[in-house]
Short mmCIF file of C-alpha atoms in Angstrom, two decimals:
data_model
loop_
_atom_site.label_atom_id
_atom_site.label_comp_id
_atom_site.label_asym_id
_atom_site.label_seq_id
_atom_site.Cartn_x
_atom_site.Cartn_y
_atom_site.Cartn_z
CA MET A 1 53.45 100.61 85.44
CA LYS A 2 55.17 98.18 82.83
CA LEU A 3 57.64 96.18 84.67
CA GLU A 4 60.07 94.17 82.64
CA HIS A 5 62.21 91.20 83.91
CA GLN A 6 65.69 90.16 82.57
CA LYS A 7 65.80 93.57 80.69
CA ASN A 8 68.83 94.04 78.49
CA ILE A 9 70.10 97.70 79.16
CA GLN A 10 72.97 97.57 76.68
CA MET A 11 71.36 100.27 74.46
CA LEU A 12 70.53 102.32 77.52
CA ASN A 13 74.01 103.27 78.33
CA THR A 14 76.34 105.16 76.03
CA LEU A 15 79.24 102.81 76.90
CA ARG A 16 77.26 100.02 75.20
CA ILE A 17 78.14 97.60 77.94
CA PRO A 18 76.11 94.32 77.85
CA SER A 19 74.11 94.30 81.07
CA VAL A 20 70.97 92.65 82.30
CA ALA A 21 68.88 94.03 84.97
CA ASN A 22 66.77 91.53 87.11
CA ALA A 23 63.97 94.07 86.78
CA TYR A 24 63.59 97.22 84.93
CA VAL A 25 60.69 100.04 84.65
CA ASN A 26 60.53 103.12 82.65
CA CYS A 27 58.57 105.65 84.76
CA ARG A 28 56.53 108.53 83.11
CA SER A 29 54.88 109.82 86.12
CA LEU A 30 55.34 110.16 89.67
CA LEU A 31 52.59 107.69 90.25
CA GLU A 32 54.56 105.12 88.25
CA ILE A 33 57.74 105.89 90.44
CA ARG A 34 55.87 105.23 93.73
CA GLN A 35 54.50 102.12 92.37
CA ALA A 36 57.96 101.07 91.24
CA ILE A 37 59.26 101.73 94.77
CA ALA A 38 56.51 99.85 96.26
CA TRP A 39 57.17 96.90 94.16
CA ALA A 40 60.95 97.05 94.98
CA CYS A 41 60.07 97.09 98.63
CA ASP A 42 57.85 94.22 98.36
CA HIS A 43 60.39 92.14 96.66
CA ASP A 44 63.37 93.38 98.81
CA LYS A 45 64.99 94.80 95.75
CA LYS A 46 67.52 97.79 95.67
CA VAL A 47 66.64 100.55 93.51
CA TYR A 48 68.97 101.76 90.77
CA VAL A 49 68.26 105.15 89.21
CA LEU A 50 69.14 105.35 85.51
CA GLY A 51 68.98 108.59 83.52
CA GLY A 52 70.25 109.13 80.16
CA GLY A 53 72.81 106.53 80.68
CA SER A 54 75.82 108.76 79.58
CA ASN A 55 77.58 108.68 83.00
CA VAL A 56 77.27 105.13 84.21
CA ILE A 57 78.82 101.74 84.20
CA PRO A 58 76.34 99.10 84.31
CA LEU A 59 77.78 95.67 85.70
CA GLN A 60 76.95 92.52 83.84
CA HIS A 61 74.10 91.33 86.08
CA ILE A 62 72.02 93.58 88.17
CA GLN A 63 70.00 92.13 90.76
CA GLY A 64 67.99 94.98 91.86
CA LEU A 65 65.29 97.30 90.04
CA VAL A 66 66.68 99.66 87.35
CA LEU A 67 64.27 102.66 87.44
CA GLN A 68 64.30 105.21 84.68
CA PRO A 69 62.43 108.35 85.54
CA LYS A 70 61.31 109.70 82.22
CA LEU A 71 59.30 112.49 83.72
CA LYS A 72 58.75 115.30 80.82
CA GLY A 73 57.59 118.91 80.87
CA ILE A 74 58.90 122.49 80.83
CA GLU A 75 57.58 125.39 82.50
CA VAL A 76 58.72 129.06 82.82
CA PHE A 77 58.03 131.50 85.59
CA VAL A 78 59.11 135.05 85.94
CA HIS A 79 61.17 135.69 88.89
CA ASN A 80 61.82 139.34 88.58
CA ASN A 81 62.49 141.89 86.06
CA ASP A 82 65.78 140.38 84.84
CA GLU A 83 65.21 136.66 85.63
CA VAL A 84 63.33 133.57 84.81
CA LEU A 85 62.80 130.29 86.44
CA VAL A 86 62.82 127.36 84.03
CA LYS A 87 61.45 123.96 85.61
CA ALA A 88 61.91 120.83 83.52
CA GLY A 89 61.11 117.20 84.41
CA ALA A 90 64.01 114.81 85.22
CA GLY A 91 63.52 112.91 82.02
CA GLU A 92 64.02 115.98 79.63
CA ASN A 93 67.32 115.77 77.70
CA TRP A 94 70.00 118.25 79.04
CA HIS A 95 71.13 119.59 75.68
CA SER A 96 67.55 120.04 74.61
CA ILE A 97 67.00 122.31 77.56
CA VAL A 98 70.22 124.35 76.84
CA CYS A 99 68.83 125.05 73.42
CA TYR A 100 65.18 125.80 74.44
CA CYS A 101 66.63 128.30 76.98
CA VAL A 102 69.07 129.91 74.46
CA GLU A 103 66.32 130.20 71.62
CA ARG A 104 64.16 132.01 74.08
CA GLY A 105 66.90 134.54 75.34
CA TYR A 106 67.54 132.99 78.62
CA HIS A 107 70.96 133.09 79.59
CA GLY A 108 73.37 131.13 81.74
CA VAL A 109 73.39 127.53 80.52
CA GLU A 110 74.97 128.18 77.24
CA ASN A 111 78.40 127.09 78.39
CA LEU A 112 76.96 123.66 79.23
CA ALA A 113 75.90 122.85 75.84
CA LEU A 114 76.20 119.28 74.28
CA ILE A 115 76.82 117.54 77.68
CA PRO A 116 74.93 114.10 77.21
CA GLY A 117 72.23 113.00 79.76
CA ASP A 118 69.08 113.82 81.37
CA MET A 119 68.08 116.85 83.43
CA GLY A 120 67.65 114.76 86.76
CA ALA A 121 71.25 113.68 86.52
CA ALA A 122 72.56 117.17 86.17
CA PRO A 123 72.52 118.42 89.83
CA ILE A 124 73.93 114.89 91.02
CA GLN A 125 76.98 115.30 89.07
CA ASN A 126 77.00 119.08 89.41
CA ILE A 127 77.88 118.92 85.62
CA GLY A 128 80.22 121.35 84.30
CA ALA A 129 82.38 122.44 81.18
CA TYR A 130 83.93 125.71 79.78
CA GLY A 131 84.04 127.61 82.84
CA ALA A 132 80.52 126.86 84.15
CA GLU A 133 78.69 124.41 86.53
CA LEU A 134 75.23 123.61 87.01
CA LYS A 135 75.41 125.11 90.36
CA ASP A 136 75.70 128.52 88.79
CA VAL A 137 72.17 128.47 87.54
CA PHE A 138 70.54 126.20 90.01
CA TRP A 139 67.42 127.23 91.91
CA GLN A 140 65.88 124.08 93.30
CA LEU A 141 64.85 120.65 92.65
CA GLU A 142 62.14 118.28 93.69
CA ALA A 143 63.02 114.61 94.79
CA LEU A 144 61.05 111.52 95.88
CA ASN A 145 62.41 109.99 99.20
CA ILE A 146 62.76 106.31 98.34
CA GLN A 147 61.97 105.29 101.91
CA THR A 148 58.94 107.54 102.78
CA GLN A 149 57.85 107.90 99.15
CA GLN A 150 57.23 111.84 99.99
CA LEU A 151 58.24 114.54 97.48
CA GLU A 152 60.86 116.90 99.06
CA VAL A 153 62.37 120.10 97.75
CA PHE A 154 66.06 120.79 97.90
CA ASP A 155 67.31 124.36 97.66
CA PHE A 156 70.86 125.37 96.80
CA ALA A 157 72.20 125.07 100.18
CA ASP A 158 70.75 121.59 100.68
CA CYS A 159 72.49 120.05 97.52
CA ASP A 160 76.25 120.66 99.03
CA PHE A 161 77.53 121.16 95.41
CA GLY A 162 81.19 120.57 94.78
CA TYR A 163 83.50 119.78 91.93
CA ARG A 164 81.40 117.00 90.03
CA ASP A 165 79.89 116.47 93.28
CA SER A 166 76.57 116.91 95.36
CA VAL A 167 74.85 115.45 98.44
CA PHE A 168 73.22 112.96 96.09
CA LYS A 169 76.70 111.34 95.58
CA ASN A 170 77.40 111.37 99.48
CA ALA A 171 75.09 111.91 102.54
CA LYS A 172 71.86 111.23 100.31
CA ARG A 173 73.21 108.71 98.05
CA ASP A 174 70.57 106.15 96.82
CA GLN A 175 68.15 107.79 98.93
CA TYR A 176 66.24 110.01 96.36
CA ILE A 177 64.84 109.95 92.93
CA ILE A 178 64.99 113.49 91.38
CA THR A 179 61.70 114.42 89.51
CA SER A 180 62.32 117.86 88.40
CA VAL A 181 65.07 120.53 88.34
CA THR A 182 64.51 124.49 88.25
CA LEU A 183 67.18 126.71 86.91
CA LYS A 184 67.33 130.56 87.53
CA LEU A 185 68.43 132.29 84.28
CA SER A 186 68.87 135.76 83.23
CA THR A 187 66.98 137.65 80.45
CA LYS A 188 70.07 139.81 80.02
CA ALA A 189 73.20 138.70 78.20
CA LYS A 190 75.92 137.86 80.71
CA PRO A 191 78.83 136.16 78.51
CA ASN A 192 81.06 133.67 80.47
CA LEU A 193 84.37 133.70 78.59
CA SER A 194 86.49 132.62 81.49
CA TYR A 195 87.42 129.35 79.85
CA PRO A 196 90.60 130.27 77.65
CA ALA A 197 89.88 127.92 74.54
CA LEU A 198 86.30 129.32 74.43
CA ALA A 199 87.42 132.84 74.37
CA SER A 200 90.16 132.13 71.82
CA HIS A 201 87.63 130.21 69.61
CA LEU A 202 85.36 133.39 69.51
CA ARG A 203 88.21 135.70 69.05
CA GLU A 204 89.60 133.74 66.05
CA ARG A 205 86.25 134.26 64.32
CA GLY A 206 85.94 137.81 64.90
CA ILE A 207 82.93 137.69 67.18
CA ASP A 208 83.16 140.68 69.65
CA ASN A 209 79.65 141.28 70.89
CA VAL A 210 79.27 137.88 72.22
CA ASP A 211 75.72 136.49 72.93
CA ALA A 212 74.32 133.35 74.33
CA LYS A 213 73.89 131.74 70.71
CA ASP A 214 77.51 132.39 70.04
CA ILE A 215 78.78 130.76 73.00
CA LEU A 216 76.30 127.73 72.46
CA ASN A 217 77.58 127.26 68.79
CA ALA A 218 81.18 127.74 70.05
CA VAL A 219 80.91 125.15 72.78
CA ILE A 220 79.11 122.64 70.28
CA HIS A 221 82.03 123.02 67.79
CA ILE A 222 84.68 122.62 70.43
CA ARG A 223 83.27 119.60 71.99
CA ARG A 224 82.40 117.94 68.57
CA SER A 225 86.07 118.48 67.69
CA LYS A 226 87.61 117.01 70.93
CA LEU A 227 85.10 114.20 71.98
CA PRO A 228 83.91 111.29 70.28
CA ASP A 229 80.15 111.00 69.68
CA PRO A 230 78.78 108.32 71.78
CA ARG A 231 76.44 107.23 69.24
CA LEU A 232 79.27 106.24 66.87
CA VAL A 233 82.09 105.43 69.37
CA PRO A 234 80.71 103.99 72.66
CA ASN A 235 82.03 106.13 75.51
CA ALA A 236 80.96 107.83 78.82
CA GLY A 237 82.76 111.34 78.27
CA SER A 238 85.31 112.12 80.82
CA PHE A 239 86.29 108.88 82.75
CA PHE A 240 88.06 110.53 85.44
CA LYS A 241 87.67 113.58 87.56
CA ASN A 242 90.55 116.13 87.32
CA PRO A 243 92.20 115.72 90.63
CA VAL A 244 92.49 118.54 93.19
CA VAL A 245 95.62 118.82 95.30
CA SER A 246 97.03 121.03 97.92
CA VAL A 247 99.26 123.82 96.63
CA GLN A 248 102.14 122.16 98.65
CA GLN A 249 101.66 118.97 96.62
CA TYR A 250 101.64 121.04 93.44
CA GLN A 251 104.77 122.67 94.26
CA THR A 252 106.37 119.37 94.91
CA LEU A 253 105.02 117.94 91.50
CA LEU A 254 106.10 121.12 89.67
CA ALA A 255 109.83 120.54 90.81
CA SER A 256 109.80 117.20 89.11
CA PHE A 257 107.29 118.11 86.27
CA PRO A 258 107.78 121.64 85.14
CA ASP A 259 105.25 121.42 82.40
CA ILE A 260 102.40 120.19 84.74
CA PRO A 261 99.20 122.27 84.00
CA ALA A 262 97.21 123.27 86.91
CA TYR A 263 94.26 125.65 87.78
CA GLU A 264 93.66 127.52 90.87
CA VAL A 265 90.78 126.26 92.89
CA SER A 266 91.42 128.16 96.04
CA LEU A 267 94.32 129.64 97.90
CA THR A 268 95.13 126.45 99.15
CA GLN A 269 94.19 124.12 96.31
CA LYS A 270 95.14 123.40 92.65
CA LYS A 271 93.16 121.38 90.05
CA LEU A 272 95.32 119.23 87.78
CA ALA A 273 94.54 118.13 84.17
CA ALA A 274 93.80 114.25 84.73
CA ALA A 275 94.18 113.97 80.72
CA TRP A 276 97.91 115.34 80.93
CA LEU A 277 98.59 112.89 83.88
CA ILE A 278 97.37 109.98 81.54
CA GLU A 279 99.35 111.17 78.62
CA GLN A 280 102.53 111.06 80.56
CA THR A 281 102.02 107.51 81.73
CA GLY A 282 101.73 106.60 77.76
CA TRP A 283 98.09 105.46 77.90
CA LYS A 284 96.73 107.79 75.26
CA GLY A 285 95.35 105.87 72.47
CA LYS A 286 96.31 102.53 73.92
CA PRO A 287 94.08 99.45 74.22
CA LEU A 288 93.60 96.79 77.03
CA ASP A 289 91.21 93.88 76.51
CA LYS A 290 89.57 95.66 73.43
CA VAL A 291 88.87 98.73 75.55
CA LEU A 292 90.88 101.63 74.75
CA VAL A 293 91.88 105.29 75.45
CA HIS A 294 90.70 107.57 72.90
CA LYS A 295 93.53 108.70 70.45
CA ASP A 296 92.68 112.41 70.85
CA HIS A 297 91.52 112.82 74.47
CA ALA A 298 93.28 110.69 77.12
CA LEU A 299 90.33 111.41 79.55
CA VAL A 300 87.78 109.41 77.29
CA LEU A 301 87.86 105.54 77.42
CA THR A 302 86.06 104.01 74.49
CA ASN A 303 84.46 100.65 74.23
CA PRO A 304 84.03 99.86 70.47
CA SER A 305 83.60 96.29 70.90
CA CYS A 306 80.99 96.49 73.60
CA GLU A 307 83.00 94.70 76.38
CA ILE A 308 81.59 93.96 79.78
CA ALA A 309 82.06 96.33 82.77
CA ASP A 310 84.94 94.19 84.23
CA LYS A 311 87.04 95.03 81.20
CA VAL A 312 86.24 98.63 81.10
CA LEU A 313 87.09 98.89 84.88
CA GLY A 314 90.32 96.78 84.16
CA LEU A 315 91.64 99.40 81.82
CA ALA A 316 90.51 102.42 84.29
CA ASP A 317 92.29 100.49 87.10
CA ALA A 318 95.65 99.97 85.17
CA ILE A 319 95.56 103.72 84.11
CA ALA A 320 94.97 104.80 87.71
CA ARG A 321 97.87 102.50 89.02
CA ASP A 322 100.27 103.96 86.57
CA VAL A 323 99.31 107.54 87.35
CA ARG A 324 99.67 106.83 91.02
CA ALA A 325 102.99 105.26 90.65
CA LYS A 326 104.38 108.21 88.65
CA PHE A 327 102.72 111.10 90.53
CA ASP A 328 101.54 109.83 93.79
CA ILE A 329 97.93 110.96 92.87
CA SER A 330 94.79 108.83 92.91
CA LEU A 331 92.34 109.15 90.18
CA GLU A 332 88.67 108.98 90.88
CA LEU A 333 86.07 107.67 88.39
CA GLU A 334 83.39 110.10 87.12
CA PRO A 335 80.83 107.61 85.84
CA ARG A 336 78.89 105.74 88.66
CA LEU A 337 78.49 101.91 89.01
CA ILE A 338 75.16 100.35 88.48
CA GLY A 339 74.92 97.07 90.35
CA GLU A 340 76.98 95.47 93.16
CA LEU A 341 80.53 94.31 92.60
#
């Protein structure tokens, strides 16, 4: 285990926020993770897990131990005649896993192409895009209990998946380090074209017999046309969750804002488009303290000048205040904070 002190992690987060961790370790094995946890316990340090850095806001000074679990490896198991189980280490890149599966004719993850980050973070966030979510293909995961240092298995029911949510963001928050994730995929094509923009893109190109590669390529094209590349423009992707409201609240909003877009979640709930709400408050393309809302996508906050977390959070707070004042809706951050405010 190679422990580093006063580690600059600016290049380890896609917002390029300047941040220094009191201690940092890149763990490439379960043994190294256990050694790192033991060190943190001996030195009374809180453990902060950092994956690919694409969905985090690191504070300027992090007093605890920042641990990156970079466990690698992919295994494939036959589940039954039409299904396979694909197990990957937490440190595998998510998009690379998607491409790996599609190339081998394993179906189910193609709608989730080009989502930045590592495999271990995918179930925490229950990542989702273009009509699909991680939970749709999830089988199980293994995670190390930080307190007991025992490896535990979490099945679907254990994870309590929700919209951009899981048990690891709630009841089990900061208690586990995910070491591997297993997906259940189909060997038969089951194209998911429920997302209108995706179906429209394929239709416009005259693609009728859609397969996983078609969807993969379409999703990559759409994402690249709408979202800035974090390697070129520092950002963390979608900065706010799309708020879910009651049907009653939606009807009240509809009376005042007839054009408000909404998507059915259940018989009693509607999901609103956070980007639309932000646009209505005039923030699209606008800066604050050198942090700005992207000109093409109001849900993306960019940090071209590499400002500190306080300034990024300042813009987020100003946007949330204006949305609350106009619509009486509270926006929730999607990226998580690393460090103590």
